[in-house]
XYZ file of C-alpha atoms in Angstrom:
704
model
C -67.114 -3.250 -9.212
C -63.676 -1.407 -9.989
C -64.103 -2.233 -13.296
C -67.546 -1.069 -13.723
C -66.946 2.160 -12.032
C -63.752 2.736 -14.123
C -65.970 2.242 -17.224
C -68.699 4.396 -16.218
C -66.323 7.033 -15.012
C -65.569 7.755 -18.753
C -69.367 9.716 -18.426
C -68.933 12.812 -16.858
C -72.559 12.615 -15.643
C -71.915 9.384 -13.680
C -70.402 11.163 -10.953
C -73.772 12.872 -9.777
C -75.471 9.525 -9.831
C -76.498 7.664 -6.528
C -75.669 4.116 -7.444
C -77.123 2.559 -4.335
C -75.445 -0.283 -2.380
C -74.147 -3.201 -3.837
C -74.341 -7.077 -2.651
C -71.517 -8.747 -1.518
C -68.888 -9.631 -4.010
C -69.297 -12.797 -6.241
C -73.373 -12.518 -5.786
C -74.890 -13.560 -9.013
C -78.728 -13.312 -9.988
C -79.557 -15.933 -12.961
C -83.059 -17.426 -14.202
C -82.852 -20.435 -12.212
C -82.172 -19.276 -8.700
C -82.512 -15.707 -7.544
C -79.393 -15.617 -5.678
C -76.421 -17.399 -5.305
C -73.938 -17.217 -2.558
C -70.285 -17.883 -3.026
C -68.634 -20.338 -0.142
C -65.945 -17.931 0.206
C -65.447 -14.117 -0.459
C -62.725 -14.896 -3.286
C -64.571 -17.933 -4.841
C -65.903 -17.634 -8.502
C -68.987 -19.240 -9.601
C -68.843 -21.778 -12.337
C -71.434 -19.991 -14.606
C -68.815 -17.050 -14.950
C -65.226 -16.917 -14.331
C -65.444 -13.207 -13.842
C -68.147 -12.122 -11.487
C -69.937 -8.973 -12.596
C -71.192 -6.612 -9.849
C -74.807 -6.325 -9.222
C -77.295 -4.032 -7.734
C -80.703 -4.414 -6.194
C -84.040 -2.377 -7.428
C -85.290 -0.231 -4.360
C -88.926 -0.451 -5.272
C -89.329 -4.474 -5.352
C -86.078 -5.672 -3.943
C -85.234 -7.847 -7.178
C -81.636 -7.914 -8.090
C -80.125 -6.771 -11.355
C -77.287 -8.219 -13.415
C -75.886 -7.114 -16.555
C -74.185 -9.300 -18.859
C -70.858 -7.531 -18.996
C -69.155 -4.782 -17.461
C -69.461 -3.059 -20.721
C -73.404 -2.976 -20.976
C -73.418 -2.008 -17.174
C -71.387 0.821 -17.566
C -73.366 1.794 -20.493
C -76.932 1.336 -18.553
C -75.283 3.574 -15.589
C -74.414 6.305 -18.147
C -77.922 6.428 -19.513
C -79.460 6.668 -16.102
C -77.234 9.601 -15.495
C -78.459 11.308 -18.477
C -82.160 10.553 -17.494
C -81.566 12.318 -13.882
C -79.828 15.124 -15.317
C -82.787 15.876 -17.493
C -85.059 15.373 -14.580
C -87.059 13.093 -16.708
C -87.771 9.183 -16.571
C -86.599 7.184 -19.163
C -89.067 5.917 -21.904
C -89.529 1.820 -21.577
C -87.850 1.634 -25.046
C -84.772 3.424 -23.841
C -84.742 1.589 -20.404
C -85.053 -1.945 -22.156
C -82.174 -1.158 -24.664
C -79.816 0.797 -22.274
C -77.477 -2.307 -22.514
C -79.920 -4.916 -21.039
C -80.601 -7.904 -23.389
C -83.734 -10.179 -23.694
C -84.194 -12.794 -21.351
C -83.840 -15.622 -24.053
C -80.116 -15.123 -24.026
C -78.077 -16.381 -21.224
C -76.807 -14.491 -18.464
C -79.250 -11.486 -19.024
C -80.079 -9.064 -16.204
C -83.449 -10.086 -14.561
C -86.107 -7.873 -13.527
C -89.811 -8.520 -12.254
C -92.196 -6.444 -14.674
C -96.008 -5.555 -14.411
C -97.849 -4.974 -17.790
C -100.181 -2.244 -16.019
C -96.883 -0.669 -15.179
C -96.996 2.952 -14.828
C -96.320 4.643 -18.048
C -96.767 8.232 -16.734
C -92.935 8.541 -17.819
C -94.206 8.809 -21.388
C -97.063 11.470 -20.513
C -94.993 13.460 -18.595
C -92.826 14.315 -21.941
C -93.386 17.949 -22.976
C -96.221 18.485 -25.319
C -94.323 21.100 -27.739
C -92.588 18.280 -29.573
C -94.929 15.576 -30.688
C -92.363 14.116 -32.876
C -90.488 12.958 -29.894
C -93.459 11.972 -28.127
C -94.221 9.560 -30.879
C -90.662 8.099 -31.494
C -90.531 7.618 -27.535
C -93.764 5.659 -27.412
C -93.706 2.180 -25.828
C -94.258 -0.345 -28.679
C -97.230 -2.412 -28.809
C -95.617 -5.683 -28.605
C -92.705 -5.869 -25.970
C -90.257 -8.974 -25.840
C -90.705 -10.841 -22.558
C -87.666 -10.145 -20.101
C -89.214 -11.344 -17.365
C -89.640 -15.210 -16.068
C -93.309 -14.174 -15.792
C -95.381 -13.771 -19.008
C -96.125 -10.414 -18.284
C -92.775 -8.939 -17.939
C -92.369 -5.266 -16.286
C -90.336 -2.372 -17.577
C -87.154 -2.083 -16.025
C -87.363 -0.339 -12.612
C -85.884 3.201 -11.936
C -82.517 2.891 -10.198
C -82.513 5.036 -7.107
C -79.501 7.154 -5.830
C -78.615 4.525 -3.268
C -77.480 1.692 -5.607
C -73.984 4.095 -6.126
C -73.426 4.388 -2.378
C -74.336 0.588 -2.049
C -71.086 -0.126 -4.458
C -69.178 2.444 -2.880
C -69.763 0.867 0.236
C -68.730 -2.639 -0.977
C -65.510 -1.313 -2.400
C -64.676 0.274 1.098
C -65.601 -2.621 2.880
C -63.069 -4.758 0.131
C -60.416 -2.276 0.721
C -60.643 -2.333 4.269
C -60.444 -5.985 4.632
C -57.892 -6.369 2.222
C -55.522 -3.632 3.963
C -56.267 -5.308 7.213
C -55.262 -8.680 5.820
C -52.056 -6.930 3.979
C -51.020 -5.483 7.461
C -51.467 -8.657 9.516
C -49.814 -10.581 7.118
C -46.736 -8.041 6.925
C -46.194 -8.061 10.731
C -44.118 -10.955 10.712
C -41.524 -8.917 8.809
C -40.555 -7.369 12.366
C -38.842 -10.655 12.807
C -37.498 -11.826 9.388
C -36.288 -10.394 6.226
C -38.631 -9.299 3.370
C -38.966 -11.442 0.364
C -36.190 -11.433 -2.258
C -33.411 -9.920 0.289
C -30.119 -10.874 -0.641
C -27.084 -10.037 1.504
C -23.532 -10.538 0.358
C -24.964 -12.893 -2.555
C -26.823 -15.125 -0.255
C -30.674 -15.154 -0.208
C -32.073 -14.486 3.266
C -35.639 -14.400 2.428
C -37.811 -15.026 5.498
C -34.804 -15.633 7.631
C -34.287 -14.544 10.986
C -31.192 -12.607 11.724
C -29.658 -15.712 13.532
C -30.559 -17.989 10.821
C -29.486 -15.617 8.353
C -26.249 -15.570 9.633
C -26.049 -19.293 9.541
C -27.030 -19.644 6.171
C -24.297 -17.088 5.180
C -21.793 -19.096 6.793
C -22.663 -22.311 5.252
C -22.510 -20.640 1.900
C -18.594 -19.872 2.488
C -17.902 -23.063 3.869
C -16.873 -24.105 0.039
C -15.170 -20.821 -0.210
C -11.395 -20.884 -1.675
C -8.835 -17.982 -3.039
C -6.793 -18.622 -6.101
C -3.377 -17.217 -5.646
C -1.510 -16.475 -9.014
C 2.120 -15.966 -8.460
C 5.504 -15.654 -11.002
C 7.058 -18.762 -12.013
C 5.082 -21.146 -10.014
C 1.841 -23.167 -10.009
C -1.637 -21.468 -9.088
C -2.017 -22.234 -5.291
C -5.552 -22.191 -3.015
C -6.240 -21.245 0.384
C -9.610 -22.825 1.624
C -11.820 -21.546 3.902
C -11.385 -24.598 6.044
C -7.527 -23.998 6.164
C -8.197 -20.830 7.955
C -11.836 -21.163 10.204
C -13.487 -18.755 7.603
C -16.758 -17.405 9.116
C -18.958 -14.460 9.122
C -19.560 -12.322 12.661
C -22.230 -9.815 11.971
C -22.804 -8.883 15.568
C -26.331 -7.133 15.656
C -25.849 -5.754 12.150
C -28.278 -8.272 10.730
C -30.620 -7.461 13.424
C -30.748 -3.833 12.332
C -31.103 -4.285 9.008
C -34.533 -6.464 9.949
C -35.873 -3.532 12.188
C -35.116 -1.229 9.476
C -37.312 -2.728 7.221
C -41.025 -1.320 6.437
C -43.418 -4.079 6.620
C -45.746 -2.558 4.144
C -43.165 -3.081 1.418
C -43.625 -6.808 1.457
C -45.955 -7.066 -1.442
C -43.994 -4.961 -4.035
C -40.885 -6.799 -2.822
C -42.154 -10.049 -4.276
C -41.599 -8.372 -7.726
C -38.135 -6.736 -7.086
C -34.918 -8.054 -5.912
C -33.131 -6.296 -3.048
C -29.291 -6.718 -2.489
C -27.293 -5.552 0.162
C -23.573 -5.972 0.212
C -22.150 -5.480 3.896
C -18.753 -3.916 4.377
C -18.262 -6.245 7.476
C -15.687 -8.927 6.528
C -15.509 -12.492 6.989
C -13.031 -13.515 10.124
C -10.519 -16.390 10.171
C -8.015 -17.732 12.445
C -4.761 -15.605 12.169
C -2.484 -18.465 13.473
C -3.983 -20.982 10.881
C -4.160 -18.477 8.234
C -0.212 -17.407 8.628
C 0.726 -21.508 8.518
C -1.283 -21.488 5.086
C 0.516 -18.425 3.584
C 3.746 -19.821 4.839
C 3.334 -22.875 2.683
C 2.528 -21.372 -0.429
C 5.410 -22.144 -3.264
C 5.481 -18.459 -3.794
C 6.559 -17.380 -0.486
C 9.554 -19.527 -0.397
C 12.405 -17.030 0.324
C 14.849 -19.491 -0.581
C 13.764 -19.514 -4.181
C 13.673 -16.016 -4.705
C 15.326 -14.255 -7.616
C 15.977 -10.721 -7.417
C 15.182 -8.260 -9.941
C 17.973 -7.326 -12.323
C 17.614 -3.496 -13.500
C 17.812 -2.654 -17.534
C 21.499 -2.046 -18.244
C 23.855 -1.418 -21.059
C 25.033 -4.352 -22.525
C 28.624 -6.039 -22.282
C 31.244 -4.818 -24.906
C 31.600 -7.173 -27.714
C 34.320 -6.145 -30.264
C 33.094 -4.486 -33.262
C 29.445 -4.153 -31.924
C 27.669 -1.291 -30.404
C 26.491 -1.345 -27.012
C 22.549 -2.004 -26.653
C 20.098 -1.670 -23.777
C 19.609 -5.191 -22.116
C 15.870 -5.531 -20.780
C 15.264 -5.749 -17.270
C 14.691 -8.946 -15.354
C 11.614 -8.799 -13.150
C 12.391 -11.612 -10.829
C 10.337 -13.529 -7.949
C 11.451 -11.751 -4.719
C 7.921 -11.102 -3.299
C 7.312 -8.549 -0.627
C 6.229 -10.882 1.903
C 4.471 -8.693 4.551
C 2.492 -6.527 1.665
C 1.514 -9.748 -0.013
C 0.325 -11.227 3.174
C -2.121 -8.528 3.897
C -3.295 -8.477 0.616
C -4.004 -12.119 0.433
C -5.808 -11.963 3.906
C -7.935 -9.032 2.774
C -8.910 -11.322 -0.563
C -9.923 -13.992 1.696
C -12.152 -11.955 4.357
C -13.502 -10.410 1.290
C -14.355 -13.587 -0.504
C -12.722 -12.808 -3.737
C -12.207 -15.506 -6.182
C -8.379 -14.885 -6.850
C -5.778 -12.847 -6.787
C -2.838 -11.937 -9.017
C 0.098 -11.318 -6.633
C 1.994 -9.684 -10.131
C -0.870 -7.417 -11.108
C -1.323 -6.276 -7.283
C 2.566 -5.073 -7.657
C 3.613 -7.254 -4.961
C 6.965 -8.078 -6.316
C 10.179 -6.115 -6.041
C 10.576 -4.476 -9.158
C 13.751 -3.195 -10.971
C 14.399 0.408 -10.399
C 15.496 0.948 -13.959
C 13.433 -0.216 -17.068
C 14.232 -0.442 -20.677
C 12.513 2.617 -21.761
C 14.495 4.585 -19.402
C 15.179 7.759 -21.294
C 18.478 8.143 -19.470
C 19.834 4.740 -20.046
C 18.682 4.898 -23.803
C 20.748 8.207 -24.434
C 23.695 6.831 -22.286
C 23.951 3.810 -24.736
C 23.698 6.299 -27.887
C 26.663 8.305 -26.052
C 28.647 5.456 -25.426
C 28.609 4.198 -29.044
C 29.745 7.665 -29.923
C 33.006 6.784 -27.655
C 33.475 3.738 -29.328
C 34.119 5.260 -32.478
C 37.308 6.767 -31.160
C 40.686 5.752 -32.913
C 43.498 7.349 -32.087
C 47.160 6.059 -33.331
C 50.149 7.790 -31.737
C 53.044 8.856 -33.599
C 56.517 7.313 -33.621
C 57.379 3.578 -32.975
C 55.269 3.668 -29.761
C 52.793 1.255 -31.109
C 50.070 2.933 -28.668
C 46.787 2.866 -30.286
C 43.357 4.063 -28.331
C 39.998 2.474 -29.700
C 36.978 0.939 -28.487
C 39.048 -2.413 -27.485
C 40.095 -0.166 -24.619
C 37.835 2.329 -24.129
C 34.981 0.133 -23.427
C 36.561 -0.394 -19.874
C 36.675 3.316 -19.535
C 32.859 4.436 -20.015
C 29.819 3.558 -18.118
C 26.296 5.225 -18.223
C 26.180 8.224 -15.495
C 22.704 7.885 -14.691
C 21.945 11.309 -16.530
C 21.782 10.335 -20.124
C 25.527 10.862 -20.427
C 28.766 8.835 -20.037
C 30.957 8.664 -17.079
C 34.592 8.662 -18.072
C 36.631 6.364 -15.612
C 39.361 8.954 -14.482
C 41.756 6.555 -13.094
C 42.141 4.693 -16.248
C 42.315 7.818 -18.366
C 45.265 8.615 -15.926
C 46.729 5.406 -16.372
C 46.954 5.593 -19.842
C 48.693 8.907 -19.840
C 51.411 7.693 -17.621
C 51.976 4.800 -19.835
C 52.122 7.272 -22.777
C 54.719 9.667 -20.805
C 56.601 6.388 -20.003
C 56.725 5.599 -23.425
C 57.264 9.052 -25.023
C 59.622 10.723 -22.210
C 63.318 10.597 -22.795
C 64.063 13.286 -20.468
C 66.468 12.835 -17.790
C 66.750 9.183 -18.898
C 70.084 7.375 -19.893
C 70.737 7.349 -23.894
C 72.936 4.912 -25.491
C 75.541 6.501 -27.716
C 77.745 4.613 -30.437
C 80.574 6.659 -29.783
C 83.090 7.989 -32.459
C 85.672 5.735 -30.857
C 83.099 2.806 -31.962
C 82.392 1.964 -28.038
C 78.788 2.376 -27.203
C 78.317 4.370 -24.248
C 75.630 5.211 -22.062
C 75.038 9.063 -21.160
C 73.410 9.397 -18.038
C 71.073 11.844 -16.517
C 71.032 15.391 -18.089
C 68.168 17.732 -19.530
C 67.603 16.579 -22.926
C 64.704 14.724 -24.242
C 61.109 14.381 -24.923
C 58.676 15.227 -21.955
C 55.058 14.638 -22.344
C 52.716 17.616 -20.859
C 50.265 15.222 -19.224
C 47.416 17.728 -18.096
C 47.251 19.172 -21.860
C 47.071 15.585 -23.134
C 44.611 14.504 -20.890
C 42.217 17.362 -21.472
C 42.495 16.742 -25.299
C 41.771 13.337 -24.810
C 38.638 13.694 -22.708
C 37.072 15.643 -25.747
C 38.488 13.603 -28.607
C 37.080 10.566 -26.814
C 33.725 12.079 -26.512
C 33.103 12.965 -29.955
C 34.657 9.625 -31.428
C 37.616 11.304 -32.925
C 39.688 9.255 -35.365
C 43.291 10.566 -36.018
C 47.169 10.085 -36.174
C 48.296 11.709 -32.997
C 51.590 13.389 -31.344
C 51.220 13.890 -27.620
C 51.490 17.303 -26.088
C 54.906 17.971 -24.985
C 56.463 20.451 -22.665
C 59.619 19.528 -23.570
C 60.779 18.140 -27.068
C 63.850 16.171 -28.574
C 65.187 15.538 -32.241
C 63.319 12.333 -32.859
C 60.598 10.029 -31.729
C 62.116 7.302 -33.623
C 65.352 5.444 -32.426
C 67.566 7.831 -30.526
C 66.115 10.869 -29.513
C 68.895 12.952 -30.315
C 68.608 11.953 -33.884
C 71.639 12.517 -36.291
C 72.469 16.261 -35.468
C 74.250 16.421 -32.181
C 77.758 17.460 -30.349
C 79.358 14.432 -28.853
C 81.805 15.639 -26.018
C 84.293 13.036 -24.569
C 85.596 14.322 -21.423
C 88.170 11.442 -21.264
C 89.654 12.229 -24.558
C 89.409 16.133 -24.411
C 87.872 15.683 -27.745
C 84.510 16.571 -29.394
C 82.626 15.847 -32.649
C 80.082 17.467 -34.203
C 77.494 15.626 -36.803
C 75.018 17.251 -38.711
C 72.666 15.030 -40.408
C 74.922 12.066 -39.716
C 77.944 13.756 -41.249
C 80.669 14.496 -39.168
C 81.790 18.322 -39.570
C 83.848 18.906 -36.707
C 86.518 16.927 -34.883
C 88.484 19.167 -32.300
C 90.347 18.883 -28.977
C 89.024 20.947 -26.306
C 89.628 21.958 -22.728
C 86.940 21.410 -19.986
C 86.346 22.275 -16.232
C 89.253 22.189 -13.860
C 89.353 19.017 -12.064
C 91.521 20.335 -9.395
C 89.691 23.044 -8.557
C 86.404 20.857 -8.904
C 85.075 23.392 -11.679
C 84.400 20.306 -13.626
C 82.267 20.035 -16.962
C 79.178 17.785 -15.912
C 78.120 14.850 -17.793
C 74.807 14.284 -19.434
C 72.528 14.917 -22.352
C 71.825 18.498 -22.778
C 70.518 20.811 -25.414
C 71.987 24.305 -26.431
C 69.963 26.793 -24.880
C 70.613 29.444 -27.589
C 73.682 31.202 -29.187
C 74.940 34.620 -28.819
C 77.850 36.455 -30.557
C 80.266 38.921 -28.804
C 79.266 38.047 -25.102
C 81.361 38.666 -22.127
C 81.347 35.988 -19.891
C 82.123 37.602 -16.214
C 82.812 36.006 -12.801
C 84.658 36.741 -9.636
C 87.639 38.832 -10.538
C 87.366 38.313 -14.349
C 85.572 39.229 -17.235
C 86.237 37.252 -20.494
C 84.811 38.740 -24.011
C 84.068 35.941 -26.148
C 83.021 36.018 -29.938
C 80.791 33.012 -29.806
C 78.739 31.753 -26.864
C 76.549 28.620 -27.015
C 75.292 27.570 -23.326
C 73.944 24.308 -23.039
C 73.849 23.554 -19.068
C 73.235 26.396 -16.994
C 76.161 28.377 -17.035
C 78.203 25.678 -18.982
C 78.672 25.983 -22.646
C 80.861 26.034 -25.639
C 82.967 29.419 -26.814
C 86.099 30.373 -28.273
C 89.266 30.595 -26.099
C 91.839 32.997 -28.058
C 93.934 33.159 -24.781
C 94.604 29.571 -25.011
C 97.811 28.394 -26.791
C 96.704 24.571 -26.533
C 93.982 22.461 -26.600
C 92.976 18.806 -25.619
C 95.510 16.612 -23.168
C 95.774 16.732 -19.709
C 95.376 20.507 -19.472
C 91.572 20.111 -18.069
C 93.412 18.413 -14.926
C 95.107 21.385 -13.298
C 94.310 24.454 -15.865
C 90.991 23.788 -16.783
C 88.006 26.197 -17.201
C 85.354 27.206 -14.746
C 83.110 24.206 -16.502
C 83.028 25.869 -20.011
C 84.277 23.864 -22.867
C 87.073 25.951 -24.370
C 87.419 25.503 -28.155
C 89.614 26.992 -30.636
C 88.265 30.278 -32.223
C 87.964 28.840 -35.567
C 86.353 25.522 -34.345
C 83.636 27.782 -32.216
C 82.862 29.810 -35.146
C 82.283 26.618 -37.396
C 80.272 25.160 -34.444
C 78.302 28.565 -34.169
C 77.308 28.644 -37.528
C 75.922 25.186 -37.664
C 74.257 24.640 -34.591
C 70.793 25.899 -33.521
C 68.700 26.221 -30.062
C 67.821 22.588 -29.258
C 70.869 20.989 -30.613
C 71.908 18.140 -28.668
C 75.030 17.878 -26.566
C 76.095 14.532 -25.330
C 78.694 15.054 -22.592
C 80.420 11.636 -21.374
C 83.564 10.119 -20.143
C 84.951 6.872 -21.982
C 87.772 5.343 -20.148
C 90.830 4.117 -22.054
C 90.562 7.012 -24.293
C 92.677 9.684 -22.027
C 95.543 11.214 -24.022
C 98.963 9.424 -23.960
C 101.131 11.959 -25.641
C 102.206 15.324 -24.700
C 99.820 18.249 -25.501
C 100.739 19.433 -28.940
C 100.500 23.370 -29.908
C 97.471 24.842 -30.848
C 96.331 24.095 -34.514
C 94.996 26.583 -37.043
C 91.463 26.207 -38.648
C 93.235 24.776 -41.693
C 94.919 21.918 -39.995
C 92.919 18.760 -40.887
C 94.679 15.950 -38.623
C 92.680 15.011 -35.604
C 93.186 15.306 -31.936
C 92.189 11.767 -31.542
C 95.457 10.893 -33.639
C 97.846 12.634 -31.264
C 96.070 11.599 -28.086
C 94.530 8.080 -28.551
C 96.007 5.283 -27.394
C 96.360 2.733 -30.707
C 96.409 -0.333 -28.313
C 93.173 0.664 -26.345
C 90.493 -1.491 -27.805
C 87.887 0.615 -26.791
C 89.239 3.823 -29.023
C 88.736 4.115 -32.635
C 90.725 6.302 -34.858
C 89.263 9.729 -35.155
C 87.938 11.110 -38.335
C 90.474 13.043 -39.985
C 87.991 15.799 -41.534
C 87.879 18.112 -38.238
C 91.193 20.163 -37.343
C 93.673 19.105 -35.044
C 95.538 20.517 -32.084
C 99.162 21.087 -31.989
C 100.947 19.715 -29.325
C 101.962 23.010 -27.219
C 101.979 23.836 -23.760
C 98.804 24.798 -21.868
C 98.468 28.513 -21.231
C 96.003 29.957 -18.984
C 93.745 32.778 -20.376
C 92.263 35.448 -18.697
C 90.527 34.633 -15.286
C 91.865 30.987 -15.324
C 94.028 31.507 -12.113
C 93.584 30.144 -8.711
C 91.640 32.891 -7.478
C 89.304 32.970 -10.773
C 85.587 32.445 -10.163
C 84.136 28.915 -10.792
C 80.644 30.717 -11.900
C 81.385 33.295 -14.279
C 78.343 35.011 -16.157
C 77.714 36.492 -19.568
C 77.721 40.352 -19.924
C 74.094 40.747 -20.926
C 72.593 39.477 -17.693
C 69.688 37.905 -19.069
C 68.435 34.831 -16.922
C 69.398 31.333 -18.303
C 66.969 28.335 -18.345
C 68.019 25.772 -15.704
C 68.697 22.185 -16.672
C 65.669 20.276 -17.950
C 64.491 23.376 -20.327
C 66.411 21.996 -23.265
C 64.393 23.014 -26.280
C 63.371 26.328 -25.376
C 66.123 28.733 -26.328
C 66.575 31.084 -23.278
C 68.116 34.720 -23.510
C 71.535 35.341 -22.718
C 71.889 35.258 -19.045
C 74.485 35.121 -16.350
C 76.313 31.889 -15.292
C 78.530 31.481 -18.237
C 81.598 29.927 -17.482
C 85.205 30.238 -19.321
């Protein structure tokens, strides 16, 4: 019926046509029997797989049936037009409005009368005769009835449409009632195609659905991937894994619409419940503790990326970090539990970042920069001057440096300080004993004194820091706070003044050649104003100085201090030099020289010239003191005083002027009451011992 109405509905005039009442669905009119009733409302009669709706003639009660819905729709459309024209269709039009002759199978069937009223044709308007003639009923009309005298199709009344609509309404009501009654069961069970957490629970109650879902996880297992061990598994049975939804499933059923069961046959509805599966905590912990990756005794701690160890001639490189196998056990346990309760198929502990990670990786910017900076340090090659043999290069420096964590290099200050101390120990000769092959042939040791090399450790350390950081390659002489003559061999070199207090005789060598050999008078032994032994340097030299002390003022032409107020000067007031004069008639600490000797010495020495003062037992004078010689005299004082039988004394050179034997005569101020600490007349300060190579200005403290 719906099909028929849909096709007829294409004609707008059909809306006003009363179709009358239709028989029950499935009723069929044929030539054999007038009516065939189906056994059930949904049955299909064998004559036609698709029953076509029928209607009944109101005048005589006969049923009409069309061959198809198309021809029925055409007939309805024709009837609607006739009604719109307020006329009655002619027999010809009625016969062929979608109706076929009786001779063809399944034609519609009507009772007709040959004497039927033909007033329809007579009622047509007179003004159009042509239309009347064309609308006349043919003389011979095919038989459309089971009788020999077929009748024209009857008029269809307005009640036919009502019958069709009523039939449709009844069918719809029955269908709706059946749909609703069937859907009532979904108050208790899940609708079709309902899937919860991957389990199809269609038609299941809440209790049955929970049982079904628990059965679905009985075979569940979690695969656990870990570092350096085989994959492991935890099974549902190991931990008593089960669902406990409470009233969640019942609520889902109660929220269903029972009227949606039909469409749900054609669509899938999935639910994912946040409610996790539950497990037995004790059994779960036991299962986790048994996993190979949880054996703490086998853990390997991670190793940070770092700079490689030093290899001779090779640069530093960044060594990649080592991940290790040390698991964060507490965090890993919680992650595994979560995976089991949410039915995850596997968990990768590495991807979940559950291992203790290295703090520094190979791509660390600061580490890479530090490696480059340390390689710059390794380029350093510093060779120190002299016969020290000290070299500073990568072979030593690799132990001094390390990354500072900020892209730079940390220098080990303790190792730098140790190097500087060793450097000073190698170079420093200040205040250290010095070995001298004396002019008498014996080797003497000159102890103490202020002469010698002294490394300026602070200055050298500062220079080294910068040199190392820039990878300097150079030959280096250390920074000195005090200098001497030579870095090789004896620090006093080949130019020096040799003073033998025992022999009361001195020599002056310049560039290895002896220029002076002369007697002198040193400090007074009896009065305690002795001349001190040691290695010194001439502080400065001055002409025409006045040596002042308590109770005296002694002018001299040549003044050459070497140890505070002790120094060389001419002593024109003396008539004799050498011998034993110094024992009781010696000076206040200075070395008194004959004027001509003092002049020659003054002209050849400079500030910094070494002065070596020592005693040599066995070289004491054996003969009486001779008169003071003139500068032109060439005999050596050693010739007059040295003991030939003393194996420790050698013959003195003869090129230096010798003293004449004479009685010692005390000069100005050399009295019992003379001051032991005379000073020079200028009053300028004089350097203390230990300041050797820097020439001070003339100062007080000069001793005659």
